[in-house]
XYZ file of C-alpha atoms in Angstrom:
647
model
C 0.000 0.000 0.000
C 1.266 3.390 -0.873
C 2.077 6.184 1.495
C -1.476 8.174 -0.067
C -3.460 5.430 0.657
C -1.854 4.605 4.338
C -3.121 8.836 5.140
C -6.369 8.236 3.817
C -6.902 5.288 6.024
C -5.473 6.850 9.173
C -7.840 9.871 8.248
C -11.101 7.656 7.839
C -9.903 6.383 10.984
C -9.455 9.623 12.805
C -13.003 10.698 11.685
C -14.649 7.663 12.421
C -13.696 7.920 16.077
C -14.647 11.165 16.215
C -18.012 10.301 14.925
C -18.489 7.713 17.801
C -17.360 10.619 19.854
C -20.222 12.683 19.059
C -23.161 10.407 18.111
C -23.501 7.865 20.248
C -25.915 5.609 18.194
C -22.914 5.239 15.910
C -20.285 4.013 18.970
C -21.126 0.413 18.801
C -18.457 -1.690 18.526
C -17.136 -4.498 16.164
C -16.612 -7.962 17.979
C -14.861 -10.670 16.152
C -14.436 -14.432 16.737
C -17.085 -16.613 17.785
C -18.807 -13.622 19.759
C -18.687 -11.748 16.216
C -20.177 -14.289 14.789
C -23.203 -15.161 17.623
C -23.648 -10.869 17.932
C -24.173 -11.039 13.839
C -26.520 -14.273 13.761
C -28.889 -12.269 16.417
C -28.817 -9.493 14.370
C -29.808 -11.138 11.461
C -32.685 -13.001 12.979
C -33.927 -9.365 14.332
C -33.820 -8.433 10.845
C -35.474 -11.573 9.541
C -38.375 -10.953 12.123
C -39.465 -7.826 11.105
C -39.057 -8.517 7.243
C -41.554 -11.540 8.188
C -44.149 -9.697 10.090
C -43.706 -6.767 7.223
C -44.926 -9.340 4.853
C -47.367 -11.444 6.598
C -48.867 -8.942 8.808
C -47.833 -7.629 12.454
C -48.562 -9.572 15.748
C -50.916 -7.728 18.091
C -49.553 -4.777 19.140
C -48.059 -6.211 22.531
C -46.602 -8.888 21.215
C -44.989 -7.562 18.108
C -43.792 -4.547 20.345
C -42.395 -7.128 23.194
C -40.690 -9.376 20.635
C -38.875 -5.944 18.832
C -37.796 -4.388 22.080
C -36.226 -8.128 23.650
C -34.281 -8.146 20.413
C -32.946 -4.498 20.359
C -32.479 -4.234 24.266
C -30.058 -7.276 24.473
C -27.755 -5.876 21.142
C -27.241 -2.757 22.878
C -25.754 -4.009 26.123
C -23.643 -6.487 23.681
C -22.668 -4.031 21.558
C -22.540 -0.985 24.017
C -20.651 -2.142 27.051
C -19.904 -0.869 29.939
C -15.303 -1.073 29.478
C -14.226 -1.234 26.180
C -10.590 -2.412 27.194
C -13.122 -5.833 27.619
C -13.113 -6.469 23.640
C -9.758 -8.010 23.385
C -9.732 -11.230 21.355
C -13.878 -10.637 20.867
C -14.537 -10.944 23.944
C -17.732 -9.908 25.295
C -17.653 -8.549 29.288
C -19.400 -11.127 31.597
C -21.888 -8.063 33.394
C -22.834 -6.820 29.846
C -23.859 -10.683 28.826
C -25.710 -10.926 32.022
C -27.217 -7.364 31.229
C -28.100 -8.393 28.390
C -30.231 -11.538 29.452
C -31.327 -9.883 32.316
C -32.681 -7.135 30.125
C -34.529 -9.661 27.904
C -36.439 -11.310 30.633
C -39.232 -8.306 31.249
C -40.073 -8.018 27.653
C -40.403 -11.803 27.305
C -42.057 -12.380 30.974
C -45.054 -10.324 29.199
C -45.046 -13.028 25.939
C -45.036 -15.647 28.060
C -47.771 -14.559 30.265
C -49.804 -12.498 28.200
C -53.350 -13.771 28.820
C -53.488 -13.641 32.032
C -51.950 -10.406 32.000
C -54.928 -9.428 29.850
C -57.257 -11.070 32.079
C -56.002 -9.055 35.185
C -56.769 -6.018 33.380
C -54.290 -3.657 35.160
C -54.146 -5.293 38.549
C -50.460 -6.224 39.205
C -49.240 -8.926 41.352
C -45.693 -8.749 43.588
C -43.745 -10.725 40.498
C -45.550 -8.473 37.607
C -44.362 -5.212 40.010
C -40.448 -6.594 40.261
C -40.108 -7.517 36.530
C -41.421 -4.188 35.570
C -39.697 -2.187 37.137
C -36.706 -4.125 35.888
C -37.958 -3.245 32.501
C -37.955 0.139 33.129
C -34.443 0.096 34.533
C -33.127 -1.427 32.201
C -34.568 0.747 29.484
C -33.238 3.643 30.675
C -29.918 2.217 31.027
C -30.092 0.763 27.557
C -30.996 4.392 26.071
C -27.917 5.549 28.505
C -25.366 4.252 26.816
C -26.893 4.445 22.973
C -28.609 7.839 23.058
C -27.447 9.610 25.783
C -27.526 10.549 29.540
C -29.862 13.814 28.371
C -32.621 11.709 27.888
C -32.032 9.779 30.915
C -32.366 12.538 32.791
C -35.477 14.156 30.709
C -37.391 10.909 31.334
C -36.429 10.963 35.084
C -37.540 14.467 35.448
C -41.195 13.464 33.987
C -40.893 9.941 36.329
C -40.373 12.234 39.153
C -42.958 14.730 38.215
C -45.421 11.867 38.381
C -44.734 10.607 41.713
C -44.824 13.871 43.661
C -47.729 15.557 41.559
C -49.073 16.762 44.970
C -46.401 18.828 45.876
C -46.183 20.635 42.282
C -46.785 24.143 41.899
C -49.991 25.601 41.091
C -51.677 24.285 38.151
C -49.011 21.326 37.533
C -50.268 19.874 40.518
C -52.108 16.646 40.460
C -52.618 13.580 43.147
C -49.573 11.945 42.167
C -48.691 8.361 41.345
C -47.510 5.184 43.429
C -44.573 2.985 42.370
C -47.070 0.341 41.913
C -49.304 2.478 39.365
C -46.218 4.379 37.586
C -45.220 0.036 37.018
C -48.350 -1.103 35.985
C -49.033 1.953 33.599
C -45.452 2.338 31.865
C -44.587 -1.219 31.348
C -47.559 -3.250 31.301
C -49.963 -1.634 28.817
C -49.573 0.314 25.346
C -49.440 3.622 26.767
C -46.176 3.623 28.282
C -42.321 1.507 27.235
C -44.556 -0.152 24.493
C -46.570 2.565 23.361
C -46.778 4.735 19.894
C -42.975 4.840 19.816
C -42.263 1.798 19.894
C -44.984 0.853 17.744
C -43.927 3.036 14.964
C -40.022 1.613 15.473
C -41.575 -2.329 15.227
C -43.496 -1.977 12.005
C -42.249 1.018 9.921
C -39.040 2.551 11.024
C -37.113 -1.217 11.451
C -37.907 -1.632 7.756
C -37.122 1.760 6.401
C -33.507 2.093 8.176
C -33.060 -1.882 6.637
C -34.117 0.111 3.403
C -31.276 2.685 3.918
C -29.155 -0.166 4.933
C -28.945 -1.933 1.404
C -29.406 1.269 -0.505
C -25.557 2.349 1.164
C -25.123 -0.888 -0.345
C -25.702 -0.525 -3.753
C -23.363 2.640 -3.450
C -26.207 4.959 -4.314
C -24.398 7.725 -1.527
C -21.257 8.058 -4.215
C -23.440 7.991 -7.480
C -25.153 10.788 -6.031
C -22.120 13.058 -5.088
C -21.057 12.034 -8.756
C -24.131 13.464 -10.251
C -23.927 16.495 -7.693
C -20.238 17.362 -9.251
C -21.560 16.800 -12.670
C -24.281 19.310 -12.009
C -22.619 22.020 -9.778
C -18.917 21.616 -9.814
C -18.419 24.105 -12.335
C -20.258 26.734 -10.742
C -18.734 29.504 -8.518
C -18.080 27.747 -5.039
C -18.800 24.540 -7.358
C -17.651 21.889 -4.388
C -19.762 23.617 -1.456
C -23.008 23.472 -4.157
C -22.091 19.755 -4.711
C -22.034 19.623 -0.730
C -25.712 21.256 -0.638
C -27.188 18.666 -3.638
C -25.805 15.212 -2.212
C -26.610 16.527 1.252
C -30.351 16.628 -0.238
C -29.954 13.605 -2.390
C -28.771 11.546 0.420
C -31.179 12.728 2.762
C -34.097 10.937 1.003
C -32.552 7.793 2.200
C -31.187 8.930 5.123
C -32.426 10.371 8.863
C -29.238 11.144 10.493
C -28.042 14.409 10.665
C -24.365 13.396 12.289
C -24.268 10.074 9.722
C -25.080 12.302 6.435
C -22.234 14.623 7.262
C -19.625 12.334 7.487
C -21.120 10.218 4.763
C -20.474 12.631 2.153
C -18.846 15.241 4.266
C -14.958 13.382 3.826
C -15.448 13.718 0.516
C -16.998 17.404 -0.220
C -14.889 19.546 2.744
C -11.792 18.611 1.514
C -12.627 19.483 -1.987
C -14.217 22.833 -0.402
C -11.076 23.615 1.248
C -8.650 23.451 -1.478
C -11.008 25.517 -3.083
C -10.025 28.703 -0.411
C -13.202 27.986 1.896
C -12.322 28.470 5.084
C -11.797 25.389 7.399
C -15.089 26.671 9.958
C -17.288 27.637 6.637
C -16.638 24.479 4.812
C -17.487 22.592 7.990
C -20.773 24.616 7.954
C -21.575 24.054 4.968
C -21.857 20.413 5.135
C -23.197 20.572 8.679
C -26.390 22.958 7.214
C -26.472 20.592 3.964
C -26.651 17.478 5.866
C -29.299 18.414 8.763
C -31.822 19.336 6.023
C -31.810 15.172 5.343
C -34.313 14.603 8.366
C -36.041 17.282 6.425
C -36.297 15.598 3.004
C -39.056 13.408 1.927
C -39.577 10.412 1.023
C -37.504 9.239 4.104
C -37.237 11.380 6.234
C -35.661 11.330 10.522
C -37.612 8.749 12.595
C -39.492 11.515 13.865
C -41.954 12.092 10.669
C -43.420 8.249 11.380
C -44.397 9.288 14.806
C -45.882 12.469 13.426
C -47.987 10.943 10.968
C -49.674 8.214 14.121
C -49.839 11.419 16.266
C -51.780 13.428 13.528
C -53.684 10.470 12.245
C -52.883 10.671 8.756
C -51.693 8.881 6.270
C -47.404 8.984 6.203
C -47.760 9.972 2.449
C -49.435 13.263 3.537
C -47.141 13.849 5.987
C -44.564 13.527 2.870
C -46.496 15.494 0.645
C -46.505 18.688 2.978
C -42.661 18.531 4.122
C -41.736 18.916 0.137
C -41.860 22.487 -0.196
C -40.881 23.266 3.261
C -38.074 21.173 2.488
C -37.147 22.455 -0.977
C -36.752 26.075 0.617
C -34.711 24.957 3.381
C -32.077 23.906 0.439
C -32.443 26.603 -1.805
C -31.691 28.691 1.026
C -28.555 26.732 2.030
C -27.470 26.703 -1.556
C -28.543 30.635 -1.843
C -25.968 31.163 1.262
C -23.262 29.105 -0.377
C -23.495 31.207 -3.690
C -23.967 34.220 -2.118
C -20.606 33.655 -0.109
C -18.420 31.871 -3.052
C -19.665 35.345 -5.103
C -18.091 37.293 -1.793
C -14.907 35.674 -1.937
C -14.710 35.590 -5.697
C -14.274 31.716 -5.303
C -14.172 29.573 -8.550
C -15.547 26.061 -9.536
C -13.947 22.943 -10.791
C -12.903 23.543 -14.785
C -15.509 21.249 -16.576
C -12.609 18.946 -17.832
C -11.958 17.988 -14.365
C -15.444 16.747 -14.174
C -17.429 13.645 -14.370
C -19.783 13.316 -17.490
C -23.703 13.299 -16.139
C -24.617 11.307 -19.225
C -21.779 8.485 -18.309
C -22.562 9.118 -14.296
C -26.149 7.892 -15.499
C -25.421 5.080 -17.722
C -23.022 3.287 -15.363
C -24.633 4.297 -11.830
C -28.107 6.050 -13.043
C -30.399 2.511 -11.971
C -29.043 3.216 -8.642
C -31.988 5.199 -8.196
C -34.434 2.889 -9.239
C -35.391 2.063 -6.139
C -35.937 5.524 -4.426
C -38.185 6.030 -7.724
C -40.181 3.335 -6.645
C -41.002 4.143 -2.678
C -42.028 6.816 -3.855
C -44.466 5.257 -6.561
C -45.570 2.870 -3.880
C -46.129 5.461 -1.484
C -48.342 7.397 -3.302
C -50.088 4.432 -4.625
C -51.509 3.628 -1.399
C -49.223 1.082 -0.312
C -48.822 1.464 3.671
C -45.124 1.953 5.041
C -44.311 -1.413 5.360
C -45.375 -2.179 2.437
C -43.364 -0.099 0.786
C -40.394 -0.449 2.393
C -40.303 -4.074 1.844
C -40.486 -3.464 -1.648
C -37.790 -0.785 -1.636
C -35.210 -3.514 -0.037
C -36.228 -6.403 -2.951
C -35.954 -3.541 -5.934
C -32.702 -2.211 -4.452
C -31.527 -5.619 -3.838
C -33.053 -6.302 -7.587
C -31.853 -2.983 -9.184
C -28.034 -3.439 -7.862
C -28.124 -6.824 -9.792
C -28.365 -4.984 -13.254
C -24.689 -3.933 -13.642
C -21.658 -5.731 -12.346
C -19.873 -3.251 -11.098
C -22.665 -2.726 -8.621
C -23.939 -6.201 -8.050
C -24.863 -7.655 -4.388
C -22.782 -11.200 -2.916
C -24.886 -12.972 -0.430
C -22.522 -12.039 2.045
C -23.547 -8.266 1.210
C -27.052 -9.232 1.473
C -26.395 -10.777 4.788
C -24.227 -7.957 6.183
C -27.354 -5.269 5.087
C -29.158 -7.279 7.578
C -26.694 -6.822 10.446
C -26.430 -2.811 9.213
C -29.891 -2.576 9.741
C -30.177 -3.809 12.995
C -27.648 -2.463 14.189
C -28.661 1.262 12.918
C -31.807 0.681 14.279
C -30.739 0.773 17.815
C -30.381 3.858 18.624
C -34.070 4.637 17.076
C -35.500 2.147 19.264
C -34.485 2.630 23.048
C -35.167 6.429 22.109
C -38.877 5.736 21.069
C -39.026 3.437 24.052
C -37.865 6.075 26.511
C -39.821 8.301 25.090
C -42.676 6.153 25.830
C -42.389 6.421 29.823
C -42.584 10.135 28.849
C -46.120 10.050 26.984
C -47.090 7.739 29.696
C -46.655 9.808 32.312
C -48.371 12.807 30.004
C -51.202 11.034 29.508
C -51.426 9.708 33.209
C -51.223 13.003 35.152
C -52.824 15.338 32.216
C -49.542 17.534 32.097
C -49.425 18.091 28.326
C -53.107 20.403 28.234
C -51.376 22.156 32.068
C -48.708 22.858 30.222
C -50.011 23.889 27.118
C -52.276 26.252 29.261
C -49.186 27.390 30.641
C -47.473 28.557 27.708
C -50.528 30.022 26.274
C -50.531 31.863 29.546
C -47.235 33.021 29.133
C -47.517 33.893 25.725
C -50.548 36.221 26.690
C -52.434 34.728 23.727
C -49.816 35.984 21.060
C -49.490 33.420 18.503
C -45.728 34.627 17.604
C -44.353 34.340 21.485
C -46.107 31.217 21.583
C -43.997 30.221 18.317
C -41.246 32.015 19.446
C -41.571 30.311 23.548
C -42.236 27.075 21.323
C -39.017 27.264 18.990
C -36.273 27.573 21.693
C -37.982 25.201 23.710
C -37.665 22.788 20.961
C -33.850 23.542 20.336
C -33.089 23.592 23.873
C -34.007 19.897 24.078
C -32.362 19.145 20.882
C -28.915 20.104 22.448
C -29.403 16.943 24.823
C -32.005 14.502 23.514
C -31.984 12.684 19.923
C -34.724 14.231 17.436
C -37.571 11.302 17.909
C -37.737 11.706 21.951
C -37.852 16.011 21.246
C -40.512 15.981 18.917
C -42.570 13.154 21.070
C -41.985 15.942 24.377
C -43.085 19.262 22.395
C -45.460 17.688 20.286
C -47.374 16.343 23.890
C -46.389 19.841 25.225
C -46.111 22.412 22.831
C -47.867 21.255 20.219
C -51.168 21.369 21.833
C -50.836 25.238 22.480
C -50.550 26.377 19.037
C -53.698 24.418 18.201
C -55.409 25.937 21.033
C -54.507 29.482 19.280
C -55.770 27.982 16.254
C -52.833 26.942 14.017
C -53.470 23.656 12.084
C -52.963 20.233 13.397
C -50.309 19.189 10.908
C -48.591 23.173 11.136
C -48.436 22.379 14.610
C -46.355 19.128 14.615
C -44.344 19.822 11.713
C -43.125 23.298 13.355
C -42.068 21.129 16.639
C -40.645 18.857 14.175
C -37.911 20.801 12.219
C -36.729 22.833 15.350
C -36.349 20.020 17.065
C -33.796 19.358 13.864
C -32.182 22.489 13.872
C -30.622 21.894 16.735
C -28.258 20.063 15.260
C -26.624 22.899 14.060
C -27.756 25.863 16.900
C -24.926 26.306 19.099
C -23.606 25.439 21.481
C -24.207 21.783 21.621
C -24.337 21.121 17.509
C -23.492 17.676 16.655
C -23.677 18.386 13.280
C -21.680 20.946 13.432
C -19.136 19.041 15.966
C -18.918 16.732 13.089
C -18.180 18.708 10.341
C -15.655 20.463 12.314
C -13.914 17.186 12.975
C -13.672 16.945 8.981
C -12.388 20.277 8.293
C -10.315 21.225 11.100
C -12.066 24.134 12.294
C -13.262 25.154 15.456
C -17.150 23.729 16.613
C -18.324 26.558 17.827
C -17.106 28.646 15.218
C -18.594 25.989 12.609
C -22.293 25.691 14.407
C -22.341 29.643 14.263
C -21.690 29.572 10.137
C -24.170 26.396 9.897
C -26.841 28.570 11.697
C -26.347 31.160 9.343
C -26.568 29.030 6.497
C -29.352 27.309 7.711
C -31.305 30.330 8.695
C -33.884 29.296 6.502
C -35.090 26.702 8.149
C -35.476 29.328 10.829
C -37.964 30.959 8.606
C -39.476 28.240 6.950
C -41.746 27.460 9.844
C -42.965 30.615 10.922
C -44.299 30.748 7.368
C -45.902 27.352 7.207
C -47.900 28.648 10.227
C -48.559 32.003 9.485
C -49.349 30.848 5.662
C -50.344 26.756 6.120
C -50.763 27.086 2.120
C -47.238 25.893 1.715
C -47.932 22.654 3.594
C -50.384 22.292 0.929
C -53.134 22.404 3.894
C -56.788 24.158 2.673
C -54.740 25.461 -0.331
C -54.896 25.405 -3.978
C -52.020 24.956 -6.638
C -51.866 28.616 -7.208
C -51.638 29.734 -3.546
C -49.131 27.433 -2.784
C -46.602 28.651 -5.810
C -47.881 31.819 -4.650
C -46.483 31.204 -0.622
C -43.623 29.357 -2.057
C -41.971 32.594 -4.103
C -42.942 34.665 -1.817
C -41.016 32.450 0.659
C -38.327 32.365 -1.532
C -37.514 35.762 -2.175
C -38.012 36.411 1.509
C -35.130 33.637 2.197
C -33.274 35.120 -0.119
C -33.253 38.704 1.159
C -32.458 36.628 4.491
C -29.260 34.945 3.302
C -27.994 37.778 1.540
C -28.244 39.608 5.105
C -26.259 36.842 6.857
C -23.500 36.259 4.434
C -23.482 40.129 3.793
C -23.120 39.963 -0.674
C -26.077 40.518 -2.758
C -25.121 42.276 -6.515
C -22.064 42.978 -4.719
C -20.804 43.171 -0.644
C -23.567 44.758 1.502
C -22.716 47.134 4.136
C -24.322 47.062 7.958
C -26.922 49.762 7.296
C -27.558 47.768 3.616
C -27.613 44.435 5.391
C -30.105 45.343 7.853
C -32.925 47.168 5.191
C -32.606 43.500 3.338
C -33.265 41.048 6.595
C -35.934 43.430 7.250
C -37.184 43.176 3.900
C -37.115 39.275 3.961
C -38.935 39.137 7.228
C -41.448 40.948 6.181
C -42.258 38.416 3.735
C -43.157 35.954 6.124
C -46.469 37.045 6.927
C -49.005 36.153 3.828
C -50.234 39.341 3.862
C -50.144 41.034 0.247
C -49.186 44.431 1.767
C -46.269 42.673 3.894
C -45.421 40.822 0.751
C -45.132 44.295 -1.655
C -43.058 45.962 0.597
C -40.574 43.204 1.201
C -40.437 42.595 -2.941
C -39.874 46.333 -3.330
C -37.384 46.666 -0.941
C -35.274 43.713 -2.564
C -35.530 44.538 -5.548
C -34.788 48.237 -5.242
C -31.706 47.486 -3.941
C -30.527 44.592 -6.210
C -31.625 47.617 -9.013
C -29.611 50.491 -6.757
C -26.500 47.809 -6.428
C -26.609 47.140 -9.775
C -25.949 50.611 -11.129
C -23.574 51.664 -8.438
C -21.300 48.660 -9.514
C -21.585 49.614 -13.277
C -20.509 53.199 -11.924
C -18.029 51.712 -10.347
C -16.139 49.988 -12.890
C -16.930 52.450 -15.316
């Protein structure tokens, strides 16, 4: 191996561990030996099970629930122990083994004695008491050491609000709950550990990340940073647009924010930096790029299932009215990038540097095949599973067409183990996040809450949103995006309905800042990420990401001011109507941030424009006239004084 190849490996290295670092769902190890080998086999029949109950049908809800959560529970204290310096030789630590069987036991104590569970309807005996609280030990151990100590503590806080209601303040008081009833209520019926969450991780989620799993497979991440460089590379700042376009390609297939930037992240910030973009900029860039994938339909974060059972619709609708919301958010990233590559007079790749699109398509174009065909399957009716099933057999299918991207059994096998293994994380956050609905819908603290912040807010819908939008990134500093949106959307959510804003608005504003904090400072994972990459500072990095991203600060203020552009009570014409009004308003907005428009903007300049591109936000026609005129009287006024200039 040459000394070229040796630095790339030590690199990939480097930024592997420093992904592990920052998201934990990724800091599972590799065992190998015969404990490799047993670890992989119960992977793949966790995999197997949910492919079977995809295609002949779900147990009851218990069951299938009970059967999901034994399987995930036990791989994360395998594969998450408790002293690493243990996995010498493969070896697998003796307390995490007996973790892991203990951990087991509750789920499958409730299989084994499910009728007569059923027939006690709620009344719990001494044995039932023990093994459930077990179970709820050792889920929140479990989503310890795979999510995170932040939600730990979040669910402890509402465990602890439950118990000693009476002694809340005020209007959060309530009677309170015993051990025995906090037991019987969180682990022993569907509105607790096994609840919604969980649910929606058993049946649709499992089979979509397997989905993602053998679409990384086929290699359909690199064809589409091949067709991003054949579109964009030329352009000014060509390798930060590239970033922007496979950030959105890949996150159709792909819900992580952390995962997506170092996916195609090591290959676009390098190519940004020797470019001349700064090391903190280029990191922001792909940071911004990359959170916008939990954003993009047709797969989008884990989150978006649990929206569409909260809402009761369809997931297909819930697809259908993140699109344009989603569409904006990249424009405006991409809007930023330009705007700043046009600043700093930075040039693209020359053209003969560049892959052919036409060859990019021929060799690698079926790739996409199967992405093309969710979609189709989606929209024809097909429910989630459904779908998703049929995704994994086309992509397995599709890959077969060409030989330089055909699948070996053992890659076939090894998407398997991918998927269940990626799937962790996902699933001891939805059942954490269970005990929190649990307790919500025990004590009646969502609606005293809600009544709180509508309090607070005085009955002003924007302080509600605003109250609403930093409570929403606050959490997502500590707690993964599923357990944040489950919290404000039982919270929050229910106060900007009560002011009048539209069921799906609601959720879907909850759901993207609950996103953004990925890249808010100061805790920015995304950001942390793409800082590792380039070199730069985090802080520095989440700032620049936030700016990039601002539209996504915008974005949702619209949708609820104007629920036209989620498509809600709308036609076609007053959606394209919302949308380029939203679009020149983002684009005033960016041009503030990065401070360029025709040419470089000074403060008093800079200010006029944001306010200009705020003032589109509210669908009012007179709000929307000014903020037009505005822009474009100074794109006109820059426009001349740079002809004068040269002149």
């Amino acid at each position: 191996m040459d000394e070229k190849h040796v630095d790339d490996s030590v690199n990939t290295k480097s930024i592997n561990e420093k992904l592990k670092s920052l998201d934990k769902e990724s800091a599972t190890v590799e065992y190998t030996g015969i404990w490799g080998k047993l670890i992989a086999a119960l992977c793949i029949c966790f995999s197997l099970f949910q492919i079977y109950t995809g295609f002949f049908g779900a147990f009851d809800a218990m069951i299938q629930r009970c059967v999901h959560l034994s399987f995930g529970i036990s791989l994360v204290f395998l594969l998450c122990p408790t002293k690493k310096a243990w996995i010498r030789g493969g070896k697998v630590n003796p307390l995490d083994l007996g973790l892991a069987i203990l951990a087991a036991i509750p789920p499958i104590y409730i299989l084994v004695n499910y009728q007569s569970l059923i027939l006690r309807a709620g009344t719990v005996t001494t044995t039932d008491f023990i093994i459930g609280l077990l179970g709820l030990v050792m889920v929140l151990e479990a989503a310890r050491r795979i999510v995170g100590t932040s939600i730990v503590a979040v669910v402890i806080l509402f465990l602890a609000y439950g118990y000693f209601g009476p002694y809340m303040p005020g209007p959060l008081a309530h009677r309170g709950l015993s051990m025995e009833q906090m037991v019987s209520h969180l682990f022993f019926t569907t509105e607790g550990v096994f609840g919604i969450p969980l649910g929606v991780s058993s049946t649709f989620i499992f089979l979509f990340i397997l989905f993602g799993a053998y679409l990384e497979k086929t290699g359909l991440g690199k064809f589409f940073i091949d067709i991003a460089n054949a579109i964009a590379g030329w352009a000014s700042g060509g390798p930060a647009k590239v970033a922007v376009i496979s950030s959105a390609l890949q996150g159709t297939i792909s819900g992580s924010s952390v995962a997506n930037v170092v996916g195609s992240g090591s290959f676009t910030i390098p190519m940004m930096k020797k470019l001349g973009y700064k090391k903190d900029f280029a990191g922001a860039v792909e940071a911004a790029a990359s959170t916008g994938g939990q954003l993009m339909p047709p797969i989008m974060g884990a989150a978006a299932f649990l929206m569409a059972e909260f809402v009761g619709v369809p997931y297909m609708e819930v697809v259908k009215a993140a699109i344009v919301p989603a569409v904006l958010y990249f424009i405006g990233v991409f809007l930023g990038v330009h705007f700043e590559a046009k600043k700093e007079n930075l040039v693209g790749t020359p053209r003969s540097k560049l892959p052919s699109a036409r060859a990019i398509m021929h060799e690698e174009g079926h790739l996409a095949i199967p992405l093309l065909a969710i979609i189709g399957l989606l929209a024809s009716g097909y429910t989630p599973m459904k779908a998703a099933l049929g995704g994994i057999v086309i992509s397995i299918a599709t890959a077969m067409l060409r030989e330089n991207t055909r699948m070996t059994f053992g890659d076939i096998v090894d998407g398997l183990i991918k998927g269940a293994r990626g799937a962790l994380g996902v699933l001891m956050a939805c059942a954490a996040a269970g005990m929190i609905i649990g307790i919500v819908t025990k004590t009646g603290v969502g609606l005293k809450l809600a009544s709180v912040l509508v309090g607070m807010a005085n009955g002003n819908e924007i302080i509600l949103l605003f109250c609403t939008m930093l409570t929403s990134l606050i959490l997502g500093m500590g707690v993964p995006t599923t357990a944040n949106y489950v919290i404000t959307s039982t919270i929050a959510a229910p106060a900007l309905i009560g002011l009048g804003v539209p069921l799906l608005a609601a959720h879907m504003f909850v759901f993207y800042f609950g996103i953004i904090a990925d890249i808010t400072p100061p805790v920015a994972l995304a950001a942390y990420a793409g800082a590792a990459i380039s070199g730069g500072d985090p802080l520095k990095t989440g700032v620049n990401a936030s700016k990039l991203g601002i539209a996504a600060f915008i974005v949702p203020y619209v949708f609820v001011l104007s629920p036209a552009l989620l498509g809600i009570h709308a036609s076609a014409g007053q959606v394209i109507m919302t949308t380029i009004t939203a679009l020149i308003g983002m684009a005033g907005i960016s041009s503030a941030m990065i401070g360029y428009l025709y040419r470089s903007l000074n403060a008093i300049e800079r200010l006029i424009i944001f306010a200009a591109g705020l003032c589109l936000i509210d669908p009012e026609s007179f709000t929307d006239l000014v903020g037009i005129g505005v822009i474009v009287a100074l794109v006109v006024f820059q426009y001349f004084r740079s002809r004068k200039i040269n002149a």
